[in-house]
Short mmCIF file of C-alpha atoms and ligand atoms in Angstrom, two decimals:
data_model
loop_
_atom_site.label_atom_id
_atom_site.label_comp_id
_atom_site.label_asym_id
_atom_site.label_seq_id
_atom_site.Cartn_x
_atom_site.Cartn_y
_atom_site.Cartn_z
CA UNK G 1 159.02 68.75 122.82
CA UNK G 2 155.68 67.80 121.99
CA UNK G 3 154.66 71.17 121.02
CA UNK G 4 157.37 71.27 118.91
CA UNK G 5 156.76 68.44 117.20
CA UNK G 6 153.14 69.74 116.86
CA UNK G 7 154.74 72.76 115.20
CA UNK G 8 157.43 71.25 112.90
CA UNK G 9 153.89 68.90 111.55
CA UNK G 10 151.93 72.09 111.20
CA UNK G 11 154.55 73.99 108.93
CA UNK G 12 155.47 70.84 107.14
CA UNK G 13 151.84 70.50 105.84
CA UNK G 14 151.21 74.07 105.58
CA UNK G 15 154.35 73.81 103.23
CA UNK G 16 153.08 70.83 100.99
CA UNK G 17 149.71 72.16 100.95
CA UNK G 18 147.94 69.39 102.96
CA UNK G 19 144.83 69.52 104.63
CA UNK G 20 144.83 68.19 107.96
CA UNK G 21 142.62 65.20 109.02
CA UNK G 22 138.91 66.51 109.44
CA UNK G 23 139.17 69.64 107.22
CA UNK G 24 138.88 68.63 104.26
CA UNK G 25 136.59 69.67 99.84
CA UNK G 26 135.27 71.17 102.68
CA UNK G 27 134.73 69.44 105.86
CA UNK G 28 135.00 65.74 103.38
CA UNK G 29 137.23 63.46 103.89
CA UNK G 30 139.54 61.38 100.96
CA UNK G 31 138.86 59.63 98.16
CA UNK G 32 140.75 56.66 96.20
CA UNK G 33 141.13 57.79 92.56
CA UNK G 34 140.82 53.62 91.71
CA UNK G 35 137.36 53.38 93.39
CA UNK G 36 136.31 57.01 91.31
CA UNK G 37 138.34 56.76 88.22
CA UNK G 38 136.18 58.68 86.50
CA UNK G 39 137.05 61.99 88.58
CA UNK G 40 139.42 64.09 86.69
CA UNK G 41 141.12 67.71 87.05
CA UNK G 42 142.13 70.07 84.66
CA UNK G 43 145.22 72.44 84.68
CA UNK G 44 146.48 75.20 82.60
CA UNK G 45 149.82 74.79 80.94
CA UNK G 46 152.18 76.04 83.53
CA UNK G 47 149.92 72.80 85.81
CA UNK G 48 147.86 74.87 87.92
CA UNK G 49 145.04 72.94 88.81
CA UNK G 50 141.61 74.92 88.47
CA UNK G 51 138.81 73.21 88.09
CA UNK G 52 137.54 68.93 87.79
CA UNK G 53 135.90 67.28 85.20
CA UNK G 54 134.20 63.82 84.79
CA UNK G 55 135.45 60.68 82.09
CA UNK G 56 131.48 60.33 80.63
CA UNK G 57 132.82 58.48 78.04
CA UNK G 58 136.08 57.34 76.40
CA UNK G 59 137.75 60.25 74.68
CA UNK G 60 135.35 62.68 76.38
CA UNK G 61 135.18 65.11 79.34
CA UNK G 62 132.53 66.92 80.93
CA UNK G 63 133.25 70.21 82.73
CA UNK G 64 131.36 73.21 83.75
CA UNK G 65 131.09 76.10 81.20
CA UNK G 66 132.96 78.69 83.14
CA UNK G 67 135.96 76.06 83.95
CA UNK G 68 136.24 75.57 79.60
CA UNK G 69 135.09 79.43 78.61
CA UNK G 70 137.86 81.84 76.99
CA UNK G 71 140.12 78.66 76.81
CA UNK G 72 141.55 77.52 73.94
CA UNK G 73 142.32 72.96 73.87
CA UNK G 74 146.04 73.64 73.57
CA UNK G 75 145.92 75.83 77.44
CA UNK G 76 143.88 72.92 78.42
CA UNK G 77 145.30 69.75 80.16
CA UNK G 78 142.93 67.00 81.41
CA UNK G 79 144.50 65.05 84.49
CA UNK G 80 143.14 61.49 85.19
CA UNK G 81 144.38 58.64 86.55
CA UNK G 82 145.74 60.87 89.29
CA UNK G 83 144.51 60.87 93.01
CA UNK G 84 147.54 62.86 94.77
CA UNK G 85 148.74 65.93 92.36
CA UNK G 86 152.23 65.36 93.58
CA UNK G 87 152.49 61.62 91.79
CA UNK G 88 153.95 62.87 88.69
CA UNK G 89 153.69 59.18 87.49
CA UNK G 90 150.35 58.48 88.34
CA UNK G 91 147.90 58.52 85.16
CA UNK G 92 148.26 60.85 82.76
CA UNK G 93 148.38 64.04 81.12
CA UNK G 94 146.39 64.88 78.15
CA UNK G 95 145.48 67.83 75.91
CA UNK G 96 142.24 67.55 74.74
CA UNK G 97 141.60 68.03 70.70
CA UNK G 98 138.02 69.98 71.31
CA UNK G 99 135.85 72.12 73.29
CA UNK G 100 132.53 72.09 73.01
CA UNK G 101 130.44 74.25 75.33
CA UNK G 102 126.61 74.73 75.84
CA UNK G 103 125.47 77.54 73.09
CA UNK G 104 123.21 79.17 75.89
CA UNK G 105 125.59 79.66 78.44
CA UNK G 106 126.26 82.93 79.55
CA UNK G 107 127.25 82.57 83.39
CA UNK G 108 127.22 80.23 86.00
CA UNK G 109 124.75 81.54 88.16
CA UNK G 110 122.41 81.93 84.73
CA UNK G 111 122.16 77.83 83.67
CA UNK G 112 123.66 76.07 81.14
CA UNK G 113 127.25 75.52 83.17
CA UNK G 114 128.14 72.68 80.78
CA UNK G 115 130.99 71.89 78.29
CA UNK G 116 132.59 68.82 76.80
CA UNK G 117 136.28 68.18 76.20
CA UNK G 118 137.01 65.72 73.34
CA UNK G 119 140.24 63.73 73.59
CA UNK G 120 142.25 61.96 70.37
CA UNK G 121 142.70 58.91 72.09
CA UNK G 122 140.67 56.88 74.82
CA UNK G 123 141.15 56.96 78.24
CA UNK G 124 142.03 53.72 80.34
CA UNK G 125 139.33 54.70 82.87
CA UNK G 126 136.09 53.01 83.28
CA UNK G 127 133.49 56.25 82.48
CA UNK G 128 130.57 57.26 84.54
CA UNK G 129 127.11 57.42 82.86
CA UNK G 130 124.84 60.58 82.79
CA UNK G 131 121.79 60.99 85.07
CA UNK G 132 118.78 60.67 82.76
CA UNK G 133 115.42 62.31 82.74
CA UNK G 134 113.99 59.22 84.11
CA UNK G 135 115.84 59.41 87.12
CA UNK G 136 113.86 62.32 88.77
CA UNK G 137 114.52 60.25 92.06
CA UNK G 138 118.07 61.40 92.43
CA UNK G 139 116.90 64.64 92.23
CA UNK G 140 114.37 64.71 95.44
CA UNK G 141 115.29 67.00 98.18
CA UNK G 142 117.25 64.42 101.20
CA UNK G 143 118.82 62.46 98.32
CA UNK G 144 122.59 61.54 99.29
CA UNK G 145 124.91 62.76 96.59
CA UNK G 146 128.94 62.33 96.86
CA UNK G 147 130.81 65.24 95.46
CA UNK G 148 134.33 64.99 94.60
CA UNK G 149 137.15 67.47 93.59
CA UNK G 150 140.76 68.45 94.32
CA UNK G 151 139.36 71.84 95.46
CA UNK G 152 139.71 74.94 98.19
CA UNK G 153 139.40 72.59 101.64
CA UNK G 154 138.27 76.42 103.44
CA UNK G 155 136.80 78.98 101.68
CA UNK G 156 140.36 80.96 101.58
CA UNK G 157 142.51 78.42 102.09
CA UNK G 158 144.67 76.33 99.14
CA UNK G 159 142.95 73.61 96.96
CA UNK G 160 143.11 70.19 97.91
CA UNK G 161 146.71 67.88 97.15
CA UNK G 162 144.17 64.83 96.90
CA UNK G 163 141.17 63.69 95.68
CA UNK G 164 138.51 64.87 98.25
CA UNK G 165 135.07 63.48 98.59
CA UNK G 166 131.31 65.35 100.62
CA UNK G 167 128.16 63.79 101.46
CA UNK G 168 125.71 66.27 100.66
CA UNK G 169 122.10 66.24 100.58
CA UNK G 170 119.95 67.65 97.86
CA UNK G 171 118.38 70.87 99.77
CA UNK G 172 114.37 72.15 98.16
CA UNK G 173 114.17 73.77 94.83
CA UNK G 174 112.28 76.95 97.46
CA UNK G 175 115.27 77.00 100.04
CA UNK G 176 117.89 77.16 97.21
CA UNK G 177 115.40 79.70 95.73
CA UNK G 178 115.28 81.60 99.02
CA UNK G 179 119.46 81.88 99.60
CA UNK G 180 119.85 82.37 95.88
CA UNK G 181 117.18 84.90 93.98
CA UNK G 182 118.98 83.92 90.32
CA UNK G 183 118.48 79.88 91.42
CA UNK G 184 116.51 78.28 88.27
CA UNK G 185 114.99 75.35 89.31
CA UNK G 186 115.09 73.61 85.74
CA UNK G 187 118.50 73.94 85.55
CA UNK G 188 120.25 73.89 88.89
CA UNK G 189 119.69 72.31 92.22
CA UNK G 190 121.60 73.15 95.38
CA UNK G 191 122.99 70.23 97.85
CA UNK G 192 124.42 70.60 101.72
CA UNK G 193 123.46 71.29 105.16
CA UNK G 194 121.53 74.63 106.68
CA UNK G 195 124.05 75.34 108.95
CA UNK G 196 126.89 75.12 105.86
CA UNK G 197 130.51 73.42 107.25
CA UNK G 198 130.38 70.77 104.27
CA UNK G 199 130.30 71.49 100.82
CA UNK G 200 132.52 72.41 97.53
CA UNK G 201 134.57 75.12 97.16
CA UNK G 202 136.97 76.95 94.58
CA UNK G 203 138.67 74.46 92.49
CA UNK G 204 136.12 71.40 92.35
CA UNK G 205 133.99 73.12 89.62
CA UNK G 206 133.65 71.42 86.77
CA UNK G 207 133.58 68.15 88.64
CA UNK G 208 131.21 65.30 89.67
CA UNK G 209 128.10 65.00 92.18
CA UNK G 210 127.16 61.61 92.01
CA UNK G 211 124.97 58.88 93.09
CA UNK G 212 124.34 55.51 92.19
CA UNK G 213 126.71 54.98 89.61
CA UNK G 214 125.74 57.90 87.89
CA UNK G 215 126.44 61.74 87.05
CA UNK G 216 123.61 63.38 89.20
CA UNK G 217 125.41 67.24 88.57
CA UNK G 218 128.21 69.25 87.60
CA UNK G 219 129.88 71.75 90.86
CA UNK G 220 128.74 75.04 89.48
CA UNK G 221 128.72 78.07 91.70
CA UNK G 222 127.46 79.75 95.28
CA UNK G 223 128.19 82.68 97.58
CA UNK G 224 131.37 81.41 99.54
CA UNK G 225 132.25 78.36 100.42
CA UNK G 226 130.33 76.23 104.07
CA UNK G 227 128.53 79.22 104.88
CA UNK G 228 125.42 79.23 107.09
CA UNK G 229 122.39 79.51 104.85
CA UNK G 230 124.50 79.72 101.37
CA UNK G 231 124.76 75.52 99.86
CA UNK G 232 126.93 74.72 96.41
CA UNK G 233 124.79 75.10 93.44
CA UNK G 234 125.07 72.26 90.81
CA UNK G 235 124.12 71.85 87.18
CA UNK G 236 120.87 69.48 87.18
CA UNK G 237 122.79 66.89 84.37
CA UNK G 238 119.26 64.86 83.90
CA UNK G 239 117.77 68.28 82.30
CA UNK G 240 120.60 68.97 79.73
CA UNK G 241 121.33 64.83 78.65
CA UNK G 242 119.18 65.74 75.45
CA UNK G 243 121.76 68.36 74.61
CA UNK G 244 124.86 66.14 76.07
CA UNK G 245 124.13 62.80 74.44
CA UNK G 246 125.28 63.85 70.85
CA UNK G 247 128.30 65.46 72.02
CA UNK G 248 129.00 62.58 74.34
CA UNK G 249 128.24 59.88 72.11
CA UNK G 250 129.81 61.36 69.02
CA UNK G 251 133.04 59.88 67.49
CA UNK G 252 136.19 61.66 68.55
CA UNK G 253 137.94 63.64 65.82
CA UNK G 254 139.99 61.54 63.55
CA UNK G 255 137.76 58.40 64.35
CA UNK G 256 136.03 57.48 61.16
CA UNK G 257 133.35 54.74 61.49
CA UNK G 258 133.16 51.87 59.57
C1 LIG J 301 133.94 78.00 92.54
O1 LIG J 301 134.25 79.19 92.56
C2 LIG J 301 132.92 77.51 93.50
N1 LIG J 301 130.36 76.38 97.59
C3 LIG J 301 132.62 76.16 93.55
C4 LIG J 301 131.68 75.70 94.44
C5 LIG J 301 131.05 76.57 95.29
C6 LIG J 301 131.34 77.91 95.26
C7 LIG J 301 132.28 78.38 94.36
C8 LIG J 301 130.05 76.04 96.25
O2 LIG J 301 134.45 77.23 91.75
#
């Protein structure tokens, strides 16, 4: 009886895509989309969710590079508001007017994993600011960031039906440098544990890594997801708010300034 019961749970939330308790991201646990309601996910038009993004300031989205590339605003939906991807009436669903992205990127794993969506209208949700250069602190190898992300909860396994949330320390620029031989330093910094079993995974790219109240980095890449030896690699934000803070500040389109 019980083990039935143990079964019917088990194909009931292999069926609604739910990650048991304790397996969540990857090995996180979950997070309330009013206490992060900056944390946002984008979809393609047929709502397949792919990658996450961060509110940074009203009308305005930032994203990793590779989540925006090839993409044109109109295949593009920005989900906020939204903690369980099943609540239909949760938040909402926009289309965002513009994408800019960084005019050095080329890949992921090369730097420069950064793009901005631009929305018409502003979004109800309180933004979170951008790490600054000034903040080299956040960046110091044992710092405890908080990623977030509606991504893969195991490295093969489905992404996440709710908002998911890591503690992950930032790991040395040389051990990052070591598991990694494209790591750049300047650009990138790598967060989690040695032995691997917490981290990000496919499906929270593009979203936040954060730390007192601000937008430390962007989920970028790495080989696998938890792996022994092999931590997520994130875009260092501080480095690239020169090149962010126009973008981020400007007007939206169809905003004209007094
Ligand atoms: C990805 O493909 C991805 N383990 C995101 C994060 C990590 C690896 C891959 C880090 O979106």
């Amino acid at each position: 009886m019980r083990r039935l019961l143990v079964l019917v749970l088990c194909a009931l939330m292999a069926s609604t895509g739910t990650a048991a308790a304790g397996e969540q991201v990857i090995g996180g646990e979950r997070a309330s989309i009013e206490a992060n309601p900056w944390a946002v996910y984008l979809t393609d038009d047929h709502g397949l969710q792919f990658c996450g993004g961060t509110v940074v300031a009203p009308t305005k989205v930032l994203t990793a590079a590779h989540c925006a590339a090839g993409r044109s605003p109109g295949e593009l939906r920005v989900i906020a508001g939204r903690e369980d991807k099943q609540d239909r009436n949760a938040g909402m669903s926009v289309t965002p007017a513009d994408i800019w992205i960084h005019k050095q990127y080329v890949a992921a794993d090369e730097g420069e994993d950064v793009a901005v969506l631009t929305l018409r209208k502003p979004l109800p949700y309180t933004p979170l600011p951008l790490a600054e250069l000034s903040d080299r602190a956040l960046y110091q190898p044992g710092t405890q960031l908080r990623a977030l992300g509606w991504g893969r909860t195991s490295e093969n396994g489905k992404t996440s039906r709710y908002l998911m949330q890591a503690t992950l320390p930032v790991l040395p620029d040389a051990y990052c440098a070591d598991a990694y031989p494209q790591f750049v330093k300047a650009d990138m910094f790598c967060a989690g544990y040695e032995g691997g079993k917490i981290d990000t995974c496919q499906g929270d790219s593009g979203g936040p890594i954060v730390a007192e109240g601000k937008l430390v980095g962007v989920t970028s890449w790495g080989e696998g997801c938890a792996r022994r030896g092999k931590p997520g690699v994130y875009v260092r934000i501080a480095r690239y708010a020169k090149d962010l803070h126009p973008v981020v500040d400007a007007s939206p389109p169809g905003v004209v300034d007094p």
